[in-house]
mmCIF file of C-alpha atoms in Angstrom:
data_model
loop_
_atom_site.group_PDB
_atom_site.id
_atom_site.type_symbol
_atom_site.label_atom_id
_atom_site.label_comp_id
_atom_site.label_asym_id
_atom_site.label_seq_id
_atom_site.Cartn_x
_atom_site.Cartn_y
_atom_site.Cartn_z
ATOM 1 C CA MET F 6 25.575 28.838 0.020
ATOM 2 C CA THR F 7 22.640 28.052 2.331
ATOM 3 C CA ASP F 8 20.316 30.219 0.253
ATOM 4 C CA ALA F 9 21.346 28.482 -2.965
ATOM 5 C CA LEU F 10 20.807 25.053 -1.389
ATOM 6 C CA PHE F 11 17.393 25.941 0.012
ATOM 7 C CA VAL F 12 16.191 27.542 -3.224
ATOM 8 C CA THR F 13 17.348 24.532 -5.256
ATOM 9 C CA LEU F 14 15.618 22.085 -2.923
ATOM 10 C CA GLN F 15 12.443 24.175 -2.845
ATOM 11 C CA VAL F 16 12.303 24.267 -6.637
ATOM 12 C CA ILE F 17 12.806 20.488 -6.802
ATOM 13 C CA LEU F 18 10.093 19.824 -4.206
ATOM 14 C CA ALA F 19 7.692 22.195 -5.958
ATOM 15 C CA ALA F 20 8.361 20.478 -9.292
ATOM 16 C CA ILE F 21 7.684 17.070 -7.737
ATOM 17 C CA ALA F 22 4.409 18.344 -6.256
ATOM 18 C CA VAL F 23 3.286 19.669 -9.654
ATOM 19 C CA TYR F 24 4.367 16.391 -11.279
ATOM 20 C CA GLN F 25 2.310 14.300 -8.837
ATOM 21 C CA PHE F 26 -0.717 16.578 -9.092
ATOM 22 C CA THR F 27 -0.624 16.404 -12.892
ATOM 23 C CA PHE F 28 -0.507 12.608 -12.814
ATOM 24 C CA SER F 29 -3.472 12.474 -10.432
ATOM 25 C CA LEU F 30 -5.671 14.109 -13.068
ATOM 26 C CA PHE F 31 -5.442 10.959 -15.189
ATOM 27 C CA GLY F 32 -7.335 9.092 -12.477
ATOM 28 C CA LEU F 33 -10.469 11.179 -12.941
ATOM 29 C CA HIS F 34 -11.695 8.851 -15.677
ATOM 30 C CA LYS F 35 -12.386 5.165 -15.171
ATOM 31 C CA LYS F 36 -12.426 2.974 -18.259
ATOM 32 C CA LYS F 37 -15.507 0.780 -18.381
ATOM 33 C CA LYS F 38 -14.608 -1.822 -20.998
ATOM 34 C CA LYS F 39 -12.193 -4.612 -20.143
ATOM 35 C CA ALA F 40 -11.518 -8.103 -21.398
ATOM 36 C CA GLN F 41 -13.455 -10.921 -19.715
ATOM 37 C CA PHE F 42 -12.304 -14.548 -19.676
ATOM 38 C CA ALA F 43 -13.843 -17.785 -18.493
ATOM 39 C CA PRO F 44 -12.299 -19.140 -15.267
ATOM 40 C CA GLN F 45 -9.182 -21.067 -16.204
ATOM 41 C CA LYS F 46 -6.310 -19.992 -13.951
ATOM 42 C CA SER F 47 -5.696 -21.910 -10.741
ATOM 43 C CA PHE F 48 -4.751 -20.053 -7.557
ATOM 44 C CA ALA F 49 -2.918 -20.760 -4.338
ATOM 45 C CA VAL F 50 -4.386 -18.243 -1.895
ATOM 46 C CA LEU F 51 -1.835 -17.475 0.831
ATOM 47 C CA VAL F 52 -2.906 -15.782 4.055
ATOM 48 C CA ALA F 53 -0.196 -14.426 6.361
ATOM 49 C CA ALA F 54 -1.264 -14.777 10.013
ATOM 50 C CA HIS F 55 0.340 -14.218 13.411
ATOM 51 C CA ASN F 56 -2.030 -14.758 16.355
ATOM 52 C CA GLU F 57 -5.132 -13.854 14.356
ATOM 53 C CA GLU F 58 -7.736 -16.117 16.000
ATOM 54 C CA GLU F 59 -10.162 -13.226 16.442
ATOM 55 C CA VAL F 60 -10.461 -12.364 12.749
ATOM 56 C CA VAL F 61 -9.211 -15.293 10.657
ATOM 57 C CA GLY F 62 -12.544 -17.162 10.874
ATOM 58 C CA ALA F 63 -14.389 -14.348 9.090
ATOM 59 C CA LEU F 64 -11.854 -14.448 6.254
ATOM 60 C CA MET F 65 -12.157 -18.240 5.945
ATOM 61 C CA GLU F 66 -15.934 -17.898 5.596
ATOM 62 C CA ASN F 67 -15.426 -15.130 3.073
ATOM 63 C CA LEU F 68 -13.018 -17.140 0.904
ATOM 64 C CA LYS F 69 -15.519 -19.998 0.660
ATOM 65 C CA GLN F 70 -17.986 -17.578 -0.939
ATOM 66 C CA LEU F 71 -15.780 -16.357 -3.795
ATOM 67 C CA ASN F 72 -17.520 -16.453 -7.153
ATOM 68 C CA TYR F 73 -14.918 -18.738 -8.697
ATOM 69 C CA PRO F 74 -14.835 -22.530 -9.228
ATOM 70 C CA GLN F 75 -13.717 -24.044 -5.926
ATOM 71 C CA GLU F 76 -11.634 -26.680 -7.682
ATOM 72 C CA LEU F 77 -9.457 -23.886 -9.106
ATOM 73 C CA TYR F 78 -8.229 -22.446 -5.813
ATOM 74 C CA ASP F 79 -6.917 -23.649 -2.464
ATOM 75 C CA VAL F 80 -6.341 -21.606 0.691
ATOM 76 C CA PHE F 81 -3.129 -21.878 2.716
ATOM 77 C CA VAL F 82 -2.899 -19.934 5.980
ATOM 78 C CA ILE F 83 0.657 -19.319 7.173
ATOM 79 C CA CYS F 84 0.384 -19.656 10.955
ATOM 80 C CA ASP F 85 3.623 -17.823 11.631
ATOM 81 C CA ASN F 86 4.927 -18.238 15.191
ATOM 82 C CA CYS F 87 1.348 -18.358 16.464
ATOM 83 C CA THR F 88 0.659 -19.025 20.130
ATOM 84 C CA ASP F 89 -3.133 -18.904 19.914
ATOM 85 C CA GLY F 90 -5.869 -20.871 18.158
ATOM 86 C CA THR F 91 -5.329 -19.547 14.634
ATOM 87 C CA ALA F 92 -4.368 -22.958 13.174
ATOM 88 C CA ARG F 93 -7.281 -24.708 14.876
ATOM 89 C CA ILE F 94 -9.833 -22.236 13.520
ATOM 90 C CA VAL F 95 -8.404 -22.510 10.009
ATOM 91 C CA ARG F 96 -8.691 -26.323 10.096
ATOM 92 C CA GLU F 97 -12.234 -26.121 11.453
ATOM 93 C CA HIS F 98 -13.131 -24.253 8.261
ATOM 94 C CA GLY F 99 -11.551 -26.964 6.126
ATOM 95 C CA MET F 100 -8.594 -24.823 5.021
ATOM 96 C CA ASN F 101 -4.877 -25.615 5.105
ATOM 97 C CA ALA F 102 -3.076 -24.412 8.235
ATOM 98 C CA CYS F 103 0.676 -24.286 7.527
ATOM 99 C CA VAL F 104 2.497 -23.905 10.824
ATOM 100 C CA ARG F 105 5.845 -22.118 10.815
ATOM 101 C CA THR F 106 8.053 -21.686 13.879
ATOM 102 C CA ASN F 107 11.163 -19.560 13.556
ATOM 103 C CA THR F 108 11.830 -17.041 16.298
ATOM 104 C CA ASN F 109 14.934 -15.663 14.567
ATOM 105 C CA LEU F 110 13.485 -14.810 11.152
ATOM 106 C CA ARG F 111 10.230 -13.129 12.086
ATOM 107 C CA GLY F 112 7.935 -11.136 9.872
ATOM 108 C CA LYS F 113 5.637 -11.407 6.918
ATOM 109 C CA GLY F 114 8.377 -11.414 4.267
ATOM 110 C CA TYR F 115 10.158 -14.398 5.820
ATOM 111 C CA ALA F 116 6.859 -16.224 6.319
ATOM 112 C CA ILE F 117 5.942 -15.811 2.645
ATOM 113 C CA GLU F 118 9.377 -16.960 1.510
ATOM 114 C CA TRP F 119 9.036 -20.100 3.647
ATOM 115 C CA MET F 120 5.510 -20.795 2.386
ATOM 116 C CA LEU F 121 6.506 -20.477 -1.269
ATOM 117 C CA LYS F 122 9.199 -23.127 -0.810
ATOM 118 C CA GLU F 123 6.589 -25.396 0.749
ATOM 119 C CA LEU F 124 4.220 -24.630 -2.120
ATOM 120 C CA TRP F 125 6.738 -25.467 -4.845
ATOM 121 C CA ALA F 126 7.328 -28.874 -3.236
ATOM 122 C CA MET F 127 3.631 -29.834 -3.311
ATOM 123 C CA PRO F 128 2.237 -32.250 -5.919
ATOM 124 C CA ARG F 129 -0.243 -29.693 -7.224
ATOM 125 C CA GLN F 130 1.137 -26.592 -8.883
ATOM 126 C CA TYR F 131 -0.909 -23.444 -9.438
ATOM 127 C CA ASP F 132 -0.922 -20.832 -12.183
ATOM 128 C CA ALA F 133 -0.745 -17.959 -9.724
ATOM 129 C CA VAL F 134 -0.369 -17.034 -6.071
ATOM 130 C CA VAL F 135 -2.693 -14.590 -4.338
ATOM 131 C CA MET F 136 -1.769 -13.017 -0.992
ATOM 132 C CA PHE F 137 -4.063 -11.666 1.719
ATOM 133 C CA ASP F 138 -3.678 -10.682 5.372
ATOM 134 C CA ALA F 139 -5.707 -12.504 8.012
ATOM 135 C CA ASP F 140 -7.832 -9.451 8.832
ATOM 136 C CA ASN F 141 -8.942 -8.979 5.220
ATOM 137 C CA LEU F 142 -12.185 -9.585 3.366
ATOM 138 C CA ALA F 143 -12.137 -10.177 -0.387
ATOM 139 C CA HIS F 144 -14.796 -9.141 -2.866
ATOM 140 C CA THR F 145 -16.579 -12.180 -4.278
ATOM 141 C CA GLU F 146 -15.263 -11.384 -7.778
ATOM 142 C CA PHE F 147 -11.638 -11.026 -6.682
ATOM 143 C CA LEU F 148 -10.283 -14.211 -8.278
ATOM 144 C CA THR F 149 -12.414 -13.641 -11.382
ATOM 145 C CA GLU F 150 -10.717 -10.268 -11.836
ATOM 146 C CA MET F 151 -7.264 -11.786 -11.263
ATOM 147 C CA ASN F 152 -8.080 -14.464 -13.844
ATOM 148 C CA ASN F 153 -9.034 -11.761 -16.365
ATOM 149 C CA ASP F 154 -5.755 -9.894 -15.880
ATOM 150 C CA LEU F 155 -3.588 -13.017 -15.984
ATOM 151 C CA CYS F 156 -5.282 -14.133 -19.193
ATOM 152 C CA SER F 157 -4.602 -10.641 -20.591
ATOM 153 C CA GLY F 158 -0.862 -11.031 -19.963
ATOM 154 C CA ALA F 159 -0.335 -9.429 -16.547
ATOM 155 C CA ARG F 160 2.239 -11.114 -14.313
ATOM 156 C CA VAL F 161 1.955 -9.054 -11.111
ATOM 157 C CA ILE F 162 -1.376 -7.518 -10.092
ATOM 158 C CA GLN F 163 -2.458 -5.288 -7.233
ATOM 159 C CA GLY F 164 -6.108 -5.165 -6.235
ATOM 160 C CA TYR F 165 -8.012 -2.204 -4.821
ATOM 161 C CA ILE F 166 -7.251 -1.945 -1.081
ATOM 162 C CA ASP F 167 -10.299 -0.575 0.694
ATOM 163 C CA THR F 168 -10.964 -0.073 4.413
ATOM 164 C CA LYS F 169 -13.425 -2.349 6.198
ATOM 165 C CA ASN F 170 -13.783 -0.158 9.313
ATOM 166 C CA PRO F 171 -13.498 3.523 8.255
ATOM 167 C CA GLU F 172 -16.080 4.742 10.787
ATOM 168 C CA ASP F 173 -14.540 3.142 13.877
ATOM 169 C CA SER F 174 -12.386 6.153 14.795
ATOM 170 C CA TRP F 175 -10.841 9.293 13.351
ATOM 171 C CA ILE F 176 -7.693 7.271 12.623
ATOM 172 C CA THR F 177 -9.490 4.563 10.638
ATOM 173 C CA ALA F 178 -11.315 7.331 8.774
ATOM 174 C CA ALA F 179 -7.967 8.957 7.927
ATOM 175 C CA TYR F 180 -6.694 5.651 6.557
ATOM 176 C CA GLY F 181 -9.855 5.290 4.507
ATOM 177 C CA VAL F 182 -9.501 8.755 2.980
ATOM 178 C CA SER F 183 -5.830 8.105 2.202
ATOM 179 C CA TYR F 184 -6.536 4.807 0.472
ATOM 180 C CA TRP F 185 -9.449 6.167 -1.563
ATOM 181 C CA TYR F 186 -7.067 8.844 -2.780
ATOM 182 C CA ILE F 187 -4.277 6.337 -3.500
ATOM 183 C CA ASN F 188 -6.554 3.955 -5.385
ATOM 184 C CA ARG F 189 -8.256 6.575 -7.519
ATOM 185 C CA LEU F 190 -5.740 9.367 -8.078
ATOM 186 C CA TRP F 191 -2.477 7.437 -7.861
ATOM 187 C CA GLN F 192 -2.975 3.799 -8.802
ATOM 188 C CA LEU F 193 -5.752 4.274 -11.369
ATOM 189 C CA SER F 194 -3.985 7.221 -12.982
ATOM 190 C CA ARG F 195 -0.871 5.088 -13.585
ATOM 191 C CA HIS F 196 -3.043 2.230 -14.808
ATOM 192 C CA ASN F 197 -4.821 4.513 -17.301
ATOM 193 C CA LEU F 198 -1.428 5.639 -18.614
ATOM 194 C CA ASN F 199 -0.240 2.013 -18.909
ATOM 195 C CA MET F 200 2.515 2.660 -16.376
ATOM 196 C CA ALA F 201 3.632 0.615 -13.385
ATOM 197 C CA ASN F 202 1.658 0.443 -10.178
ATOM 198 C CA PHE F 203 3.018 -0.376 -6.737
ATOM 199 C CA LEU F 204 2.097 -3.299 -4.496
ATOM 200 C CA GLY F 205 0.243 -2.609 -1.264
ATOM 201 C CA GLY F 206 0.987 -5.635 0.909
ATOM 202 C CA THR F 207 -2.341 -7.423 0.456
ATOM 203 C CA GLY F 208 -4.720 -8.187 -2.377
ATOM 204 C CA MET F 209 -1.707 -9.070 -4.534
ATOM 205 C CA CYS F 210 -1.477 -11.676 -7.296
ATOM 206 C CA PHE F 211 1.703 -13.125 -8.802
ATOM 207 C CA GLU F 212 2.191 -15.414 -11.761
ATOM 208 C CA THR F 213 3.775 -18.610 -10.409
ATOM 209 C CA ASN F 214 6.415 -18.812 -13.123
ATOM 210 C CA LEU F 215 7.559 -15.287 -12.297
ATOM 211 C CA LEU F 216 7.912 -16.108 -8.593
ATOM 212 C CA LYS F 217 9.920 -19.201 -9.460
ATOM 213 C CA GLU F 218 12.162 -17.193 -11.813
ATOM 214 C CA MET F 219 12.755 -14.281 -9.428
ATOM 215 C CA GLY F 220 12.296 -15.896 -6.070
ATOM 216 C CA TRP F 221 10.479 -13.937 -3.387
ATOM 217 C CA GLY F 222 13.532 -12.286 -1.836
ATOM 218 C CA ALA F 223 11.477 -9.548 -0.180
ATOM 219 C CA THR F 224 12.140 -9.785 3.539
ATOM 220 C CA SER F 225 12.371 -6.114 4.553
ATOM 221 C CA LEU F 226 9.745 -4.424 6.734
ATOM 222 C CA VAL F 227 7.939 -3.406 3.509
ATOM 223 C CA GLU F 228 8.104 -6.564 1.423
ATOM 224 C CA ASP F 229 5.477 -5.202 -0.984
ATOM 225 C CA LEU F 230 7.522 -2.147 -2.002
ATOM 226 C CA GLU F 231 10.685 -4.242 -2.145
ATOM 227 C CA PHE F 232 9.143 -6.721 -4.589
ATOM 228 C CA THR F 233 7.723 -3.829 -6.633
ATOM 229 C CA MET F 234 11.219 -2.410 -7.112
ATOM 230 C CA ARG F 235 12.793 -5.814 -7.801
ATOM 231 C CA SER F 236 10.250 -6.719 -10.467
ATOM 232 C CA ALA F 237 10.379 -3.254 -12.069
ATOM 233 C CA SER F 238 14.174 -3.420 -12.318
ATOM 234 C CA LYS F 239 13.661 -6.586 -14.393
ATOM 235 C CA GLY F 240 11.089 -4.908 -16.635
ATOM 236 C CA VAL F 241 8.040 -6.548 -15.028
ATOM 237 C CA TYR F 242 5.580 -3.846 -14.017
ATOM 238 C CA PRO F 243 2.750 -4.481 -11.514
ATOM 239 C CA LYS F 244 -0.741 -3.779 -12.833
ATOM 240 C CA PHE F 245 -3.708 -2.373 -10.941
ATOM 241 C CA ASN F 246 -7.169 -3.935 -10.973
ATOM 242 C CA TYR F 247 -9.696 -1.372 -9.803
ATOM 243 C CA ASP F 248 -12.529 -3.920 -9.561
ATOM 244 C CA ALA F 249 -10.678 -6.512 -7.454
ATOM 245 C CA LYS F 250 -11.407 -5.145 -4.000
ATOM 246 C CA VAL F 251 -9.972 -6.306 -0.710
ATOM 247 C CA PHE F 252 -11.119 -4.774 2.569
ATOM 248 C CA ASP F 253 -8.372 -4.267 5.134
ATOM 249 C CA GLU F 254 -8.702 -3.586 8.867
ATOM 250 C CA LYS F 255 -7.047 -0.339 9.973
ATOM 251 C CA PRO F 256 -5.670 0.423 13.457
ATOM 252 C CA LEU F 257 -8.180 2.001 15.837
ATOM 253 C CA THR F 258 -5.859 4.276 17.819
ATOM 254 C CA PHE F 259 -3.261 6.900 17.005
ATOM 255 C CA LYS F 260 -0.671 4.935 18.985
ATOM 256 C CA ALA F 261 -1.231 1.727 17.005
ATOM 257 C CA SER F 262 -1.286 3.708 13.776
ATOM 258 C CA SER F 263 2.000 5.445 14.627
ATOM 259 C CA ARG F 264 3.658 2.123 15.369
ATOM 260 C CA GLN F 265 2.485 0.689 12.050
ATOM 261 C CA ARG F 266 3.493 3.748 10.040
ATOM 262 C CA LEU F 267 6.881 3.860 11.766
ATOM 263 C CA ARG F 268 7.532 0.309 10.574
ATOM 264 C CA TRP F 269 6.476 1.293 7.067
ATOM 265 C CA MET F 270 8.803 4.293 7.013
ATOM 266 C CA GLN F 271 11.728 2.323 8.427
ATOM 267 C CA GLY F 272 11.240 -0.208 5.649
ATOM 268 C CA HIS F 273 10.856 2.529 3.037
ATOM 269 C CA PHE F 274 14.247 3.967 3.946
ATOM 270 C CA THR F 275 15.817 0.524 3.481
ATOM 271 C CA VAL F 276 14.217 0.002 0.069
ATOM 272 C CA ALA F 277 15.045 3.554 -1.063
ATOM 273 C CA ARG F 278 18.719 3.013 -0.245
ATOM 274 C CA ARG F 279 18.820 -0.219 -2.222
ATOM 275 C CA TYR F 280 16.785 0.631 -5.286
ATOM 276 C CA PHE F 281 16.431 4.381 -5.877
ATOM 277 C CA PHE F 282 19.706 5.077 -7.669
ATOM 278 C CA PRO F 283 19.823 1.800 -9.674
ATOM 279 C CA LEU F 284 16.238 2.322 -10.854
ATOM 280 C CA LEU F 285 16.849 6.006 -11.571
ATOM 281 C CA TRP F 286 19.931 5.117 -13.620
ATOM 282 C CA GLN F 287 17.948 2.521 -15.559
ATOM 283 C CA SER F 288 15.237 5.081 -16.268
ATOM 284 C CA ILE F 289 17.825 7.474 -17.705
ATOM 285 C CA LYS F 290 19.572 4.836 -19.825
ATOM 286 C CA GLU F 291 16.312 3.403 -21.130
ATOM 287 C CA ARG F 292 14.513 6.773 -21.275
ATOM 288 C CA SER F 293 11.745 5.128 -19.255
ATOM 289 C CA LEU F 294 9.225 7.424 -17.592
ATOM 290 C CA THR F 295 7.739 4.347 -15.918
ATOM 291 C CA LYS F 296 10.954 3.471 -14.105
ATOM 292 C CA PHE F 297 11.559 7.122 -13.248
ATOM 293 C CA ASP F 298 8.078 7.337 -11.732
ATOM 294 C CA LEU F 299 8.693 4.235 -9.603
ATOM 295 C CA ALA F 300 12.117 5.481 -8.536
ATOM 296 C CA LEU F 301 10.495 8.744 -7.436
ATOM 297 C CA TYR F 302 7.858 6.817 -5.518
ATOM 298 C CA GLY F 303 10.595 4.845 -3.779
ATOM 299 C CA ALA F 304 12.247 8.118 -2.752
ATOM 300 C CA ASN F 305 9.042 9.561 -1.274
ATOM 301 C CA VAL F 306 10.237 8.837 2.233
ATOM 302 C CA TYR F 307 13.229 11.139 1.690
ATOM 303 C CA ILE F 308 10.957 13.771 0.149
ATOM 304 C CA VAL F 309 8.795 13.768 3.286
ATOM 305 C CA LEU F 310 11.892 13.919 5.505
ATOM 306 C CA LEU F 311 13.412 16.777 3.515
ATOM 307 C CA THR F 312 10.160 18.750 3.564
ATOM 308 C CA PHE F 313 9.931 18.347 7.338
ATOM 309 C CA LEU F 314 13.539 19.377 7.973
ATOM 310 C CA MET F 315 13.366 22.437 5.732
ATOM 311 C CA THR F 316 10.081 23.559 7.269
ATOM 312 C CA ALA F 317 11.511 23.115 10.781
ATOM 313 C CA VAL F 318 14.669 25.067 9.949
ATOM 314 C CA MET F 319 12.715 27.963 8.450
ATOM 315 C CA TRP F 320 10.317 28.014 11.416
ATOM 316 C CA VAL F 321 13.209 28.169 13.900
ATOM 317 C CA ASP F 322 14.879 30.878 11.801
ATOM 318 C CA ASN F 323 11.721 33.012 11.837
ATOM 319 C CA SER F 324 10.490 32.427 15.371
ATOM 320 C CA MET F 325 13.759 32.327 17.321
ATOM 321 C CA PHE F 326 16.237 34.364 15.303
ATOM 322 C CA GLY F 327 14.050 37.109 13.894
ATOM 323 C CA GLY F 328 14.282 35.814 10.345
ATOM 324 C CA PRO F 329 13.859 35.154 7.578
ATOM 325 C CA HIS F 330 17.590 34.834 7.039
ATOM 326 C CA ILE F 331 17.244 31.917 4.608
ATOM 327 C CA ALA F 332 15.955 32.340 1.071
ATOM 328 C CA ASN F 333 12.390 31.158 0.612
ATOM 329 C CA ILE F 334 10.906 31.157 -2.877
ATOM 330 C CA TYR F 335 7.402 30.672 -1.484
ATOM 331 C CA GLY F 336 7.597 34.013 0.284
ATOM 332 C CA LYS F 337 8.113 35.714 -3.067
ATOM 333 C CA LEU F 338 5.080 34.133 -4.686
ATOM 334 C CA PRO F 339 1.625 35.774 -4.633
ATOM 335 C CA LEU F 340 -0.301 34.937 -1.454
ATOM 336 C CA TRP F 341 -3.221 33.538 -3.443
ATOM 337 C CA LEU F 342 -0.908 30.968 -5.017
ATOM 338 C CA SER F 343 0.100 29.632 -1.612
ATOM 339 C CA TYR F 344 -3.546 29.310 -0.568
ATOM 340 C CA PHE F 345 -4.309 27.634 -3.878
ATOM 341 C CA ALA F 346 -1.521 25.077 -3.391
ATOM 342 C CA VAL F 347 -2.664 24.164 0.138
ATOM 343 C CA GLY F 348 -6.309 24.094 -0.899
ATOM 344 C CA ALA F 349 -5.631 21.963 -3.968
ATOM 345 C CA ASN F 350 -3.759 19.437 -1.846
ATOM 346 C CA ILE F 351 -6.671 19.028 0.580
ATOM 347 C CA LEU F 352 -9.293 19.081 -2.149
ATOM 348 C CA THR F 353 -7.670 16.155 -3.963
ATOM 349 C CA PHE F 354 -8.613 13.932 -1.017
ATOM 350 C CA VAL F 355 -12.186 15.232 -1.027
ATOM 351 C CA LEU F 356 -12.295 14.816 -4.803
ATOM 352 C CA ALA F 357 -11.175 11.203 -4.473
ATOM 353 C CA MET F 358 -13.993 10.557 -1.991
ATOM 354 C CA ALA F 359 -16.504 12.105 -4.371
ATOM 355 C CA LEU F 360 -15.216 10.070 -7.311
ATOM 356 C CA GLU F 361 -15.359 6.897 -5.217
ATOM 357 C CA LYS F 362 -18.897 7.804 -4.084
ATOM 358 C CA VAL F 363 -18.053 7.350 -0.421
ATOM 359 C CA LYS F 364 -21.248 6.981 1.629
ATOM 360 C CA PHE F 365 -19.776 6.869 5.146
ATOM 361 C CA LYS F 366 -21.232 9.983 6.813
ATOM 362 C CA LYS F 367 -18.953 9.930 9.869
ATOM 363 C CA VAL F 368 -15.881 9.961 7.628
ATOM 364 C CA TYR F 369 -16.874 13.358 6.241
ATOM 365 C CA LEU F 370 -17.069 14.706 9.806
ATOM 366 C CA TYR F 371 -13.658 13.227 10.597
ATOM 367 C CA LEU F 372 -12.195 15.265 7.725
ATOM 368 C CA LEU F 373 -11.926 18.120 10.231
ATOM 369 C CA VAL F 374 -9.047 16.312 11.960
ATOM 370 C CA PHE F 375 -7.616 14.662 8.842
ATOM 371 C CA PRO F 376 -4.804 17.295 8.636
ATOM 372 C CA VAL F 377 -3.552 16.027 12.016
ATOM 373 C CA TYR F 378 -3.056 12.598 10.476
ATOM 374 C CA LEU F 379 -1.225 14.096 7.492
ATOM 375 C CA ILE F 380 1.061 16.251 9.636
ATOM 376 C CA SER F 381 1.877 13.309 11.924
ATOM 377 C CA TRP F 382 3.713 11.631 9.038
ATOM 378 C CA TYR F 383 6.534 14.187 9.421
ATOM 379 C CA PRO F 384 7.721 13.346 12.965
ATOM 380 C CA ILE F 385 7.146 9.637 12.309
ATOM 381 C CA THR F 386 9.360 9.781 9.219
ATOM 382 C CA PHE F 387 11.971 11.832 11.089
ATOM 383 C CA TYR F 388 12.148 9.229 13.868
ATOM 384 C CA ALA F 389 12.171 6.401 11.298
ATOM 385 C CA PHE F 390 15.280 7.886 9.689
ATOM 386 C CA PHE F 391 17.270 7.413 12.888
ATOM 387 C CA THR F 392 15.849 3.943 13.561
ATOM 388 C CA GLN F 393 15.834 2.641 9.996
ATOM 389 C CA ASN F 394 18.215 -0.210 10.795
ATOM 390 C CA ASN F 395 15.541 -1.766 12.963
ATOM 391 C CA LYS F 396 14.543 -5.150 11.498
ATOM 392 C CA GLN F 397 12.053 -6.038 14.218
ATOM 393 C CA TRP F 398 8.630 -6.798 12.811
ATOM 394 C CA SER F 399 5.951 -4.882 14.719
ATOM 395 C CA HIS F 400 2.704 -6.836 14.688
ATOM 396 C CA THR F 401 -0.560 -4.903 14.410
ATOM 397 C CA LYS F 402 -3.235 -6.601 16.486
ATOM 398 C CA HIS F 403 -6.534 -7.144 14.654
ATOM 399 C CA THR F 404 -9.818 -7.496 16.522
ATOM 400 C CA ARG F 405 -12.499 -5.986 14.262
ATOM 401 C CA VAL F 406 -14.715 -8.851 13.074
ATOM 402 C CA VAL F 407 -16.769 -7.632 10.110
ATOM 403 C CA ARG F 408 -18.524 -9.644 7.419
ATOM 404 C CA LEU F 409 -18.399 -8.653 3.742
ATOM 405 C CA GLU F 410 -22.173 -8.117 3.657
ATOM 406 C CA GLU F 411 -21.884 -5.571 6.480
ATOM 407 C CA VAL F 412 -19.149 -3.602 4.709
ATOM 408 C CA GLN F 413 -21.000 -3.544 1.409
ATOM 409 C CA SER F 414 -24.327 -2.573 3.005
ATOM 410 C CA LYS F 415 -22.713 0.489 4.639
ATOM 411 C CA GLN F 416 -21.164 1.528 1.341
ATOM 412 C CA VAL F 417 -24.535 1.793 -0.381
ATOM 413 C CA SER F 418 -26.593 3.113 2.543
#
């Protein structure tokens, strides 16, 4: 019975790995031609902030420099339960500081939901809503790219999330490598196949009418994934804009990174419980590969957990009980195939860096410890499974003040 279960699960996991690898190949090519439109869409740019006085000023300066008519966008910073000078700094830059105080409903999802209600009550209404985090920097053409996609019929758009500080530490480098891979070999591949993309928490754009129809309703620890699943279940698929870049600050230490990733995994378990089976059932009824692909993405947290548990069980069986006593299909495969599978997995990250023409020299050196970052996802996910009912928002402190010119100069040096 145990052998049958393990073999079945191993076959399923192997099939999923082949499936994901095959899809990544469609991200090798980047289409060059795309429709261009004159600026016509108006934007409410929302910035979620909690005690971000150290970095919010740089973003305010950055948003003034966007290559888009200033009369077509306004910036609203959600000063959510702030106890520092975030609101003051925002006002000094001539932007709108929207102060929210609610110690019971804490977190980015609740803050956005509150801000949208405030926005709908304002005299001026906008065509779309763009969302950033306070530590971000936006490419000067960001709103131009969002305008192009909205005019082309897109209703939910995810920009390219890049890393503004990949050389600060081995952890920030690991984030950078992961996001270059995600953008090129996951997001772009789905975009090229005209399938759904997933939202990444910042650099997002939503058609106003859609938000009014659906409501925000995403208040879990991973509001981005939750909204992705909600919109997909209604047949509205997020699109990816490769050229709309937003630069995000990544945690400097392993401890801060673990805390952030634990929150992500706790939220992923919540969203997977709510949406995996309904979306999977829809994909079967509608024969929709797009919905199946999103359902599988939503279940990734369980895939990671299952892989960890099975690996741990087989290791204990071999090292402590003189095994193997449990069937293992990988042990029956040629040795070269195992090396090929491991090598291909690592090389996809290096390939993504090559395709993205990454110029950061220190990041290539940090690749030596990148496997540590990858492996650390397993115990984090395991712990998240037993703490998934936690609803406490864990704030990631941001202190890295970088200007857009500095980021871009390092990318081309």
